[in-house]
């Protein structure tokens, strides 16, 4: 959530920043709601003052006297007004809070201008993505692919986008997850195993609600949400808590299945492992001091890149432009791996700094040693990594003439074999 003080004092700054994201928000309407709420607050405070003064005056009068009786009547009238206005104030405050949830995070000054993904800036490249791979093909066309990655039976059991991983297919997925977690914990992240369902408060704190409500699976009776990423439960680990400044930064990593409706997705982008409704991912999260958050973003990106480097997969780093940044992020890098069979880039990680946007919603603060007062932390997260597209790139880039897939050396101890076969 944006700082309301910033909106009140610098609405033109907020307006210009939102325009950089190419989003439309009725700031004038929100400011009007805010004004009405604050005027009502002043009225309630005045009435409370009158109530207190009447109570003080009444206590100095003899009980039963005409003056005392008059003050009792005055007290009752003021109390009724206070009760009525407090109910209105509570409703006005909630209306303002809901309105503020529609205001996106503001982009950092270093975020480039742009409206579409084509305007994103290539920040870095690693590996020779254009080297000849004569045997590469789209992974879903590899003979025997459905024996290990069974989409037809997954569709029968649940629906499209819910595959079965069978035999060595399941083993390779498990190998990738274990490799990611081991690398991440060695890099200083503490592993947690999070709940796979969250309540609405948790989804609101991280920005999934109300912005992405239609993309999440929701239970009808309990109104729990299946997590779209481990970011949601793990960020809320410290919700409504005040941390000691000396404890910062805090690093966590978490593996989880992720569930996304992906409404509106279609075409070649959803073939095979490219886009699933259920997929596996390891997430990296940080709670940091505001003064270090952009240094921490670069470290986070480096931690995610290191995994791709060890897997010997060509990739590029994109610095996202304002129009492709997203509702909650202040700055974001995407890591895209080269898919040799499809001859296209596939996103496998987004590394984002949210500054205090999530922390303000979740009330995650630290106690400043300098002021002694609670201040909001900055939160960051990134994928380390998402499994399906990494898997797709491994299958396509490492496919050999005999239709075996060579397993990267770092994965062999986890997978137990040097080759994946589809026979």
mmCIF file of N, CA and C in Angstrom, residues 242-290:
data_model
loop_
_atom_site.group_PDB
_atom_site.id
_atom_site.type_symbol
_atom_site.label_atom_id
_atom_site.label_comp_id
_atom_site.label_asym_id
_atom_site.label_seq_id
_atom_site.Cartn_x
_atom_site.Cartn_y
_atom_site.Cartn_z
ATOM 1 N N UNK A 242 6.830 -6.576 14.797
ATOM 2 C CA UNK A 242 7.894 -5.573 14.814
ATOM 3 C C UNK A 242 9.215 -6.310 15.044
ATOM 4 N N UNK A 243 10.105 -6.236 14.084
ATOM 5 C CA UNK A 243 11.392 -6.917 14.150
ATOM 6 C C UNK A 243 12.439 -5.986 14.745
ATOM 7 N N UNK A 244 13.476 -6.570 15.301
ATOM 8 C CA UNK A 244 14.603 -5.765 15.755
ATOM 9 C C UNK A 244 15.466 -5.392 14.555
ATOM 10 N N UNK A 245 15.932 -4.169 14.516
ATOM 11 C CA UNK A 245 16.737 -3.717 13.381
ATOM 12 C C UNK A 245 17.974 -4.594 13.188
ATOM 13 N N UNK A 246 18.547 -5.076 14.293
ATOM 14 C CA UNK A 246 19.747 -5.904 14.214
ATOM 15 C C UNK A 246 19.483 -7.238 13.515
ATOM 16 N N UNK A 247 18.206 -7.643 13.449
ATOM 17 C CA UNK A 247 17.867 -8.914 12.799
ATOM 18 C C UNK A 247 17.891 -8.818 11.272
ATOM 19 N N UNK A 248 17.853 -7.602 10.738
ATOM 20 C CA UNK A 248 17.814 -7.407 9.289
ATOM 21 C C UNK A 248 19.213 -7.490 8.689
ATOM 22 N N UNK A 249 19.374 -8.006 7.482
ATOM 23 C CA UNK A 249 18.317 -8.567 6.625
ATOM 24 C C UNK A 249 17.978 -9.999 7.015
ATOM 25 N N UNK A 250 16.764 -10.404 6.700
ATOM 26 C CA UNK A 250 16.317 -11.777 6.913
ATOM 27 C C UNK A 250 16.082 -12.414 5.552
ATOM 28 N N UNK A 251 16.656 -13.597 5.328
ATOM 29 C CA UNK A 251 16.527 -14.329 4.065
ATOM 30 C C UNK A 251 15.768 -15.636 4.313
ATOM 31 N N UNK A 252 14.831 -15.942 3.447
ATOM 32 C CA UNK A 252 14.114 -17.223 3.495
ATOM 33 C C UNK A 252 13.997 -17.792 2.085
ATOM 34 N N UNK A 253 13.945 -19.106 1.986
ATOM 35 C CA UNK A 253 13.621 -19.767 0.725
ATOM 36 C C UNK A 253 12.559 -20.822 1.008
ATOM 37 N N UNK A 254 11.735 -21.099 0.005
ATOM 38 C CA UNK A 254 10.640 -22.050 0.203
ATOM 39 C C UNK A 254 10.301 -22.724 -1.114
ATOM 40 N N UNK A 255 10.169 -24.037 -1.063
ATOM 41 C CA UNK A 255 9.608 -24.775 -2.200
ATOM 42 C C UNK A 255 8.110 -24.919 -1.988
ATOM 43 N N UNK A 256 7.359 -24.804 -3.083
ATOM 44 C CA UNK A 256 5.925 -25.108 -3.007
ATOM 45 C C UNK A 256 5.396 -25.412 -4.397
ATOM 46 N N UNK A 257 4.348 -26.223 -4.483
ATOM 47 C CA UNK A 257 3.526 -26.198 -5.691
ATOM 48 C C UNK A 257 2.846 -24.832 -5.781
ATOM 49 N N UNK A 258 2.607 -24.376 -6.988
ATOM 50 C CA UNK A 258 1.946 -23.087 -7.203
ATOM 51 C C UNK A 258 0.723 -23.316 -8.084
ATOM 52 N N UNK A 259 -0.339 -22.570 -7.813
ATOM 53 C CA UNK A 259 -1.611 -22.780 -8.512
ATOM 54 C C UNK A 259 -2.079 -21.458 -9.117
ATOM 55 N N UNK A 260 -2.269 -21.452 -10.428
ATOM 56 C CA UNK A 260 -2.701 -20.234 -11.114
ATOM 57 C C UNK A 260 -3.702 -20.587 -12.210
ATOM 58 N N UNK A 261 -4.766 -19.814 -12.250
ATOM 59 C CA UNK A 261 -5.779 -20.056 -13.277
ATOM 60 C C UNK A 261 -5.269 -19.670 -14.656
ATOM 61 N N UNK A 262 -4.395 -18.657 -14.725
ATOM 62 C CA UNK A 262 -3.833 -18.198 -16.002
ATOM 63 C C UNK A 262 -4.943 -17.905 -17.008
ATOM 64 N N UNK A 263 -5.974 -17.234 -16.549
ATOM 65 C CA UNK A 263 -7.092 -16.905 -17.433
ATOM 66 C C UNK A 263 -6.623 -16.023 -18.579
ATOM 67 N N UNK A 264 -7.076 -16.334 -19.778
ATOM 68 C CA UNK A 264 -6.726 -15.535 -20.945
ATOM 69 C C UNK A 264 -5.482 -16.000 -21.671
ATOM 70 N N UNK A 265 -4.789 -17.021 -21.134
ATOM 71 C CA UNK A 265 -3.592 -17.535 -21.803
ATOM 72 C C UNK A 265 -3.993 -18.482 -22.929
ATOM 73 N N UNK A 266 -3.307 -18.382 -24.055
ATOM 74 C CA UNK A 266 -3.645 -19.226 -25.187
ATOM 75 C C UNK A 266 -2.481 -19.253 -26.167
ATOM 76 N N UNK A 267 -2.564 -20.137 -27.175
ATOM 77 C CA UNK A 267 -1.594 -20.172 -28.264
ATOM 78 C C UNK A 267 -0.333 -20.929 -27.909
ATOM 79 N N UNK A 268 0.740 -20.625 -28.643
ATOM 80 C CA UNK A 268 1.987 -21.378 -28.494
ATOM 81 C C UNK A 268 2.613 -21.192 -27.114
ATOM 82 N N UNK A 269 2.284 -20.079 -26.439
ATOM 83 C CA UNK A 269 2.878 -19.826 -25.133
ATOM 84 C C UNK A 269 2.447 -20.831 -24.078
ATOM 85 N N UNK A 270 1.377 -21.576 -24.318
ATOM 86 C CA UNK A 270 0.870 -22.500 -23.303
ATOM 87 C C UNK A 270 1.139 -23.960 -23.666
ATOM 88 N N UNK A 271 1.888 -24.205 -24.728
ATOM 89 C CA UNK A 271 2.167 -25.590 -25.127
ATOM 90 C C UNK A 271 3.081 -26.269 -24.126
ATOM 91 N N UNK A 272 2.870 -27.563 -23.909
ATOM 92 C CA UNK A 272 3.759 -28.351 -23.069
ATOM 93 C C UNK A 272 3.933 -27.776 -21.683
ATOM 94 N N UNK A 273 5.192 -27.616 -21.283
ATOM 95 C CA UNK A 273 5.529 -27.146 -19.941
ATOM 96 C C UNK A 273 5.582 -25.622 -19.842
ATOM 97 N N UNK A 274 5.263 -24.933 -20.911
ATOM 98 C CA UNK A 274 5.438 -23.477 -20.928
ATOM 99 C C UNK A 274 4.564 -22.754 -19.915
ATOM 100 N N UNK A 275 3.311 -23.193 -19.767
ATOM 101 C CA UNK A 275 2.409 -22.494 -18.855
ATOM 102 C C UNK A 275 1.417 -23.499 -18.277
ATOM 103 N N UNK A 276 1.525 -23.728 -16.966
ATOM 104 C CA UNK A 276 0.710 -24.729 -16.287
ATOM 105 C C UNK A 276 -0.167 -24.072 -15.221
ATOM 106 N N UNK A 277 -1.231 -24.765 -14.855
ATOM 107 C CA UNK A 277 -2.078 -24.297 -13.755
ATOM 108 C C UNK A 277 -1.540 -24.755 -12.406
ATOM 109 N N UNK A 278 -0.758 -25.826 -12.403
ATOM 110 C CA UNK A 278 -0.052 -26.264 -11.195
ATOM 111 C C UNK A 278 1.393 -26.525 -11.577
ATOM 112 N N UNK A 279 2.321 -25.900 -10.855
ATOM 113 C CA UNK A 279 3.734 -26.099 -11.158
ATOM 114 C C UNK A 279 4.548 -25.923 -9.879
ATOM 115 N N UNK A 280 5.804 -26.365 -9.944
ATOM 116 C CA UNK A 280 6.699 -26.328 -8.786
ATOM 117 C C UNK A 280 7.668 -25.156 -8.906
ATOM 118 N N UNK A 281 7.950 -24.546 -7.763
ATOM 119 C CA UNK A 281 8.851 -23.390 -7.766
ATOM 120 C C UNK A 281 9.501 -23.245 -6.407
ATOM 121 N N UNK A 282 10.742 -22.796 -6.416
ATOM 122 C CA UNK A 282 11.423 -22.402 -5.186
ATOM 123 C C UNK A 282 11.502 -20.883 -5.182
ATOM 124 N N UNK A 283 11.079 -20.283 -4.078
ATOM 125 C CA UNK A 283 11.014 -18.830 -3.972
ATOM 126 C C UNK A 283 12.049 -18.328 -2.974
ATOM 127 N N UNK A 284 12.648 -17.175 -3.291
ATOM 128 C CA UNK A 284 13.604 -16.505 -2.414
ATOM 129 C C UNK A 284 12.953 -15.224 -1.897
ATOM 130 N N UNK A 285 13.049 -14.970 -0.589
ATOM 131 C CA UNK A 285 12.421 -13.790 0.007
ATOM 132 C C UNK A 285 13.383 -13.077 0.942
ATOM 133 N N UNK A 286 13.214 -11.753 1.014
ATOM 134 C CA UNK A 286 14.057 -10.938 1.883
ATOM 135 C C UNK A 286 13.219 -9.873 2.582
ATOM 136 N N UNK A 287 13.548 -9.633 3.866
ATOM 137 C CA UNK A 287 13.041 -8.489 4.618
ATOM 138 C C UNK A 287 14.284 -7.685 4.990
ATOM 139 N N UNK A 288 14.371 -6.442 4.528
ATOM 140 C CA UNK A 288 15.630 -5.715 4.652
ATOM 141 C C UNK A 288 15.399 -4.286 5.128
ATOM 142 N N UNK A 289 16.488 -3.644 5.554
ATOM 143 C CA UNK A 289 16.456 -2.233 5.919
ATOM 144 C C UNK A 289 16.262 -1.408 4.648
ATOM 145 N N UNK A 290 15.430 -0.367 4.697
ATOM 146 C CA UNK A 290 15.181 0.426 3.489
ATOM 147 C C UNK A 290 16.438 0.974 2.823
#
